CSV table of C-alpha atoms in Angstrom, one decimal:
chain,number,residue,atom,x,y,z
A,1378,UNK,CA,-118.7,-24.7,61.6
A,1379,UNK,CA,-121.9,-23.3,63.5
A,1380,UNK,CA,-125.1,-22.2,62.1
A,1381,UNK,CA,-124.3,-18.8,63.7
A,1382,UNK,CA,-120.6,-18.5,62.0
A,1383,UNK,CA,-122.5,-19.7,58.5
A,1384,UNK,CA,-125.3,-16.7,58.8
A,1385,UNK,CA,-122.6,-14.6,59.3
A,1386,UNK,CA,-120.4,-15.7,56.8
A,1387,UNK,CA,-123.4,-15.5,54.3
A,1388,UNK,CA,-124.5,-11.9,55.4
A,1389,UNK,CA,-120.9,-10.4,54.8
A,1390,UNK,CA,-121.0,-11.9,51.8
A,1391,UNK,CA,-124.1,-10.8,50.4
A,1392,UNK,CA,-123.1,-7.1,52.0
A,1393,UNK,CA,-119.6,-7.6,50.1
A,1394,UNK,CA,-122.0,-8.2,46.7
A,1395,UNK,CA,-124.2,-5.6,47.5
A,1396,UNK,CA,-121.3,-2.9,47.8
A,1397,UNK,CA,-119.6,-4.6,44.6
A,1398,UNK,CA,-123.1,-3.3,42.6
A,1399,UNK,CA,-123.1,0.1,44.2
A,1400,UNK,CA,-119.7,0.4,43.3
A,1401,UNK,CA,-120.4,-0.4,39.7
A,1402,UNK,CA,-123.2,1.6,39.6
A,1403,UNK,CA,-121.3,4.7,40.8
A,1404,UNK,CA,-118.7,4.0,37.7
A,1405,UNK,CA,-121.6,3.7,35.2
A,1406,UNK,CA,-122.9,6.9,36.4
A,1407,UNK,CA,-119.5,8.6,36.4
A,1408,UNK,CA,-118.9,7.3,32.8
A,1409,UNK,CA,-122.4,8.5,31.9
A,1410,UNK,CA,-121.9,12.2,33.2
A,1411,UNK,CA,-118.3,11.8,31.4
A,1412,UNK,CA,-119.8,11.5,28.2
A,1413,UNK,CA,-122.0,13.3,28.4
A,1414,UNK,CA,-119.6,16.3,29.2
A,1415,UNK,CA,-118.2,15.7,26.1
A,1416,UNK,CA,-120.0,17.5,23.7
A,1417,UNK,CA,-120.6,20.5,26.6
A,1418,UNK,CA,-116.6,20.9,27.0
A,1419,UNK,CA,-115.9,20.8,23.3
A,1420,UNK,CA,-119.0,23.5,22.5
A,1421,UNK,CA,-117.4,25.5,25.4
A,1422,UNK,CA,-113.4,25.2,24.1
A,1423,UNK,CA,-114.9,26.4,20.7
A,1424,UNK,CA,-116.3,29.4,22.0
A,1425,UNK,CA,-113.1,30.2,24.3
A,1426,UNK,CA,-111.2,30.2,21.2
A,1427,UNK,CA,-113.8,32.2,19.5
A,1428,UNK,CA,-113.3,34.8,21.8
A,1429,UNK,CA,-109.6,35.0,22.4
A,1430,UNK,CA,-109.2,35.0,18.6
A,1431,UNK,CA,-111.9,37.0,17.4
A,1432,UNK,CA,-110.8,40.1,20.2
A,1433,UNK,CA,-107.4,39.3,19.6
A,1434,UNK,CA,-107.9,40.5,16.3
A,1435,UNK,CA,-110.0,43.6,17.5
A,1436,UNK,CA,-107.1,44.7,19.4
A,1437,UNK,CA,-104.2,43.6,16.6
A,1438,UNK,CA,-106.1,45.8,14.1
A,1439,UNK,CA,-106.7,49.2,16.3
A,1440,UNK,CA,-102.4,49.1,17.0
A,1441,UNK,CA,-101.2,48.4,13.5
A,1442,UNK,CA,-103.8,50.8,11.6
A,1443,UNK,CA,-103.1,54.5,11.8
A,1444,UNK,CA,-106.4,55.7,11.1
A,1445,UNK,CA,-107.9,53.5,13.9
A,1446,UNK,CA,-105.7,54.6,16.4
A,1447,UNK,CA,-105.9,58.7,15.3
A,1448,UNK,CA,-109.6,58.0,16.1
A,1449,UNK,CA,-110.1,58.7,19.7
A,1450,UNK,CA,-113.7,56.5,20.0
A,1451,UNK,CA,-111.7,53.7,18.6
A,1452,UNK,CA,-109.7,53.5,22.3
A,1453,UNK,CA,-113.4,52.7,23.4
A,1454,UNK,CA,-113.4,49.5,21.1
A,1455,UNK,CA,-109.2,49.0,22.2
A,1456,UNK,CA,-110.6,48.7,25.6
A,1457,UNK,CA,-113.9,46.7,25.4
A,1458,UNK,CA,-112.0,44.2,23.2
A,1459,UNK,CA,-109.3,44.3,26.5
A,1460,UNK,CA,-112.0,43.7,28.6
A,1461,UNK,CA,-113.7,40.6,26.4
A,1462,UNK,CA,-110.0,39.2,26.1
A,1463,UNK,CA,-110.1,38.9,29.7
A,1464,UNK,CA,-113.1,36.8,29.8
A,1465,UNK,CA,-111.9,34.6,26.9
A,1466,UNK,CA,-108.6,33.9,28.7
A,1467,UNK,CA,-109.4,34.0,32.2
A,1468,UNK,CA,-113.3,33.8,33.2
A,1469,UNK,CA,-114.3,31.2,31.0
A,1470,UNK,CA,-112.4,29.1,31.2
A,1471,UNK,CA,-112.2,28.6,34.7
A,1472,UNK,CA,-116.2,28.1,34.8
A,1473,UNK,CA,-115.8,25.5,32.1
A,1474,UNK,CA,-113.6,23.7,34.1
A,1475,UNK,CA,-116.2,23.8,37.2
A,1476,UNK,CA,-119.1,22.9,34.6
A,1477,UNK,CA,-117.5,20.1,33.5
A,1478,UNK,CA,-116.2,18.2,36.5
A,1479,UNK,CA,-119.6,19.9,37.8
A,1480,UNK,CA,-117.5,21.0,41.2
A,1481,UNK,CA,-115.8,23.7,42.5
A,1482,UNK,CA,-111.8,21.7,43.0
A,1483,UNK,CA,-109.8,25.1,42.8
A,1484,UNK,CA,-110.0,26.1,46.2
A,1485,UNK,CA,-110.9,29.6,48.0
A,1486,UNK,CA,-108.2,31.7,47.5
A,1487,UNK,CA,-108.7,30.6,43.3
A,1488,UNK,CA,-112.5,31.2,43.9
A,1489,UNK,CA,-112.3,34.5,45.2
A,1490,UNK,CA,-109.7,35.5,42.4
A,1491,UNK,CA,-111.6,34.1,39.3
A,1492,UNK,CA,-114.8,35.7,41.1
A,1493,UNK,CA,-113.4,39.4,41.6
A,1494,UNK,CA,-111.7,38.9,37.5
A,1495,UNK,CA,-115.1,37.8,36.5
A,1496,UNK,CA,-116.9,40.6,38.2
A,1497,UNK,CA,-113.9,43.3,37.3
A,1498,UNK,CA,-114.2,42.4,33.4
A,1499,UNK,CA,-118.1,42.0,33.0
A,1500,UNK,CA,-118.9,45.1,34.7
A,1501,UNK,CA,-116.0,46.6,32.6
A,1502,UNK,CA,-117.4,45.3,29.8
A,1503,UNK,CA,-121.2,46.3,30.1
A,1504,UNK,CA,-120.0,49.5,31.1
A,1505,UNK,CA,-118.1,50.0,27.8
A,1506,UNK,CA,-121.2,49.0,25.9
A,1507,UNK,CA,-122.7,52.1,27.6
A,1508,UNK,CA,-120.1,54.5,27.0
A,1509,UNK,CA,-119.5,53.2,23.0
A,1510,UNK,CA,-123.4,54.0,23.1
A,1511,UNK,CA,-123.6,57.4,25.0
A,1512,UNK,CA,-120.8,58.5,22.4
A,1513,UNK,CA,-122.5,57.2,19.1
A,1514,UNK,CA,-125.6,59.1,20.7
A,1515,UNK,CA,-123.6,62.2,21.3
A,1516,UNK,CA,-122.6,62.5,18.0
A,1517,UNK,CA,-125.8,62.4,16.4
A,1518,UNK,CA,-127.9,64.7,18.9
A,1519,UNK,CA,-124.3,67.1,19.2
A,1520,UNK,CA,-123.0,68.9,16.3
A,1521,UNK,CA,-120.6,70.2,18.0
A,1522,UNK,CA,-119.8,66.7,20.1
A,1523,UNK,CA,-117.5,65.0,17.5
A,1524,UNK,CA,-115.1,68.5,17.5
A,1525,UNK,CA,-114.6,68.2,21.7
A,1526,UNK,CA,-114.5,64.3,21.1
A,1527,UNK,CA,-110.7,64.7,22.4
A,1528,UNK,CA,-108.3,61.9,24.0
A,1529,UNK,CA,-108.5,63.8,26.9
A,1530,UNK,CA,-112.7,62.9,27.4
A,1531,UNK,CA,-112.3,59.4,26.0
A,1532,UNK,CA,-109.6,58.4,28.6
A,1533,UNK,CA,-111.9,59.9,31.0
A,1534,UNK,CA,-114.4,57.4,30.2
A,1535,UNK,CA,-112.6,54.7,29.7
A,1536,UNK,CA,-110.7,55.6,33.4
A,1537,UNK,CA,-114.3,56.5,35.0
A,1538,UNK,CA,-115.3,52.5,33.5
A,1539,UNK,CA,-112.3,51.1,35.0
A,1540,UNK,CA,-112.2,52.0,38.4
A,1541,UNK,CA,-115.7,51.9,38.9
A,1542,UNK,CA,-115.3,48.1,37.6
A,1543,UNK,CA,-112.3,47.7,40.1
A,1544,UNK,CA,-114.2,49.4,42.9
A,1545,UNK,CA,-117.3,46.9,42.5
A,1546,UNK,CA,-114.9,43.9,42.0
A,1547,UNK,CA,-112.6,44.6,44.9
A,1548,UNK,CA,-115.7,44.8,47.6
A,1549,UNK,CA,-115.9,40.7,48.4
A,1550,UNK,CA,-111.9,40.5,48.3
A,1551,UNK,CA,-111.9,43.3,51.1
A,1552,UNK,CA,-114.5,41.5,53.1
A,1553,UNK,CA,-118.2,42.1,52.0
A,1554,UNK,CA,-118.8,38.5,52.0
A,1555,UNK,CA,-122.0,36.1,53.3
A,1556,UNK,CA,-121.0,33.7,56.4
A,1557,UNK,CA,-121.7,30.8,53.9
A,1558,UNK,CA,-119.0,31.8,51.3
A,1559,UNK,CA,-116.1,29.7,52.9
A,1560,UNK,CA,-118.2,26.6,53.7
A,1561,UNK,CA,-119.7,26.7,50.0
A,1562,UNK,CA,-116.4,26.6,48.7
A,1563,UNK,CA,-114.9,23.9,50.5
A,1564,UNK,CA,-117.9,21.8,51.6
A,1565,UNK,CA,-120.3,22.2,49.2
A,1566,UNK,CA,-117.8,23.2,46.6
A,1567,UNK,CA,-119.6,26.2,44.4
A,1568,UNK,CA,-118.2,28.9,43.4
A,1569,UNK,CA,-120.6,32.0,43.5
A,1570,UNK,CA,-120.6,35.6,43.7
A,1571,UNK,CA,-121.1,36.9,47.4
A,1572,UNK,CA,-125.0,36.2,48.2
A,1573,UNK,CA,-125.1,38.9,50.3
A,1574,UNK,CA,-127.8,41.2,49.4
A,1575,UNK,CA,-126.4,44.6,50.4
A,1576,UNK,CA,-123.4,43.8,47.7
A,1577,UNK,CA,-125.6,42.3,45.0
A,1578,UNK,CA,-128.1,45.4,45.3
């Protein structure tokens, strides 16, 4: 054997070593993220739970009590508690999973989907908040408020708080996107709302 063929033999092994330890240090970094996205995805399970149960509940006790469901500003609760379900079941979920593989795996088409729920229900539900408030502060300022506090005008909030929800959620489904969407999905794979400032204004 050569001096050239020994050199060479020696350099592919010490290239063979070298990948070996990079190798093993990917694993112990892997390992080390693993663990510590251990506590994270059990904090986040917990509150998951919390929130499925806990509006679960909400909306258990408005159908089976009569007097909450004679009330008409009770259908505002009914329909936050709808709203917060959502997140509990769907949204959160679904960002857990991306926090703790700390990637975007789902693909586009899921992207867009769990985007447009997230952005349908919070919306909804911040909206809610408003309403619940605008008709707590109605009945103090308006004595004659709680008297035209029909079905009629509390369906008309809750519908107004729906589709405007819908409306905003629908927008980056129908197109109002920025160029990078697609490529941040599958290349850089994250999951955001369109960055596009005309939508996000």
């Amino acid at each position: 054997m050569n001096e050239t063929s020994i050199n060479a033999t020696i350099l592919s092994q010490k290239f063979a070593i070298a990948s070996l330890n990079f190798t093993d240090a990917e694993i112990l970094h892997d390992e080390k993220n693993f663990i510590q996205m251990i506590p994270i995805g059990v904090v986040l399970c917990i509150l998951i739970l919390a929130c499925v149960i806990g509006n679960f509940f909400v909306i258990v006790a408005i159908l089976i009590e009569r007097d909450l469901r004679s009330r008409p500003q009770y259908y505002l609760i009914f329909s936050l508690a709808v709203a917060d379900l959502l997140v509990g079941l769907i949204v959160t979920p679904l960002g857990a999973w991306s926090t703790i593989v700390q990637a975007w795996t789902l693909g586009v088409t899921l992207c867009d989907f769990w985007i447009s729920v997230d952005v349908l229900v919070c919306t909804s539900s911040i909206l809610h908040l408003v309403a619940i408030a605008l008709d707590r502060y109605w009945s103090i300022t308006d004595i004659c408020y709680v008297q035209n506090r029909t079905p009629r005008r509390i369906f008309g909030m809750l519908g107004t708080t729906w589709i405007v929800s819908l409306l905003i959620s629908l927008a980056p489904i129908l197109g109002w996107k920025d160029r990078d969407f697609f490529d941040r999905v599958e290349k850089q794979r994250v999951c955001l709302i369109s960055q596009q400032i005309s939508y996000q204004v």
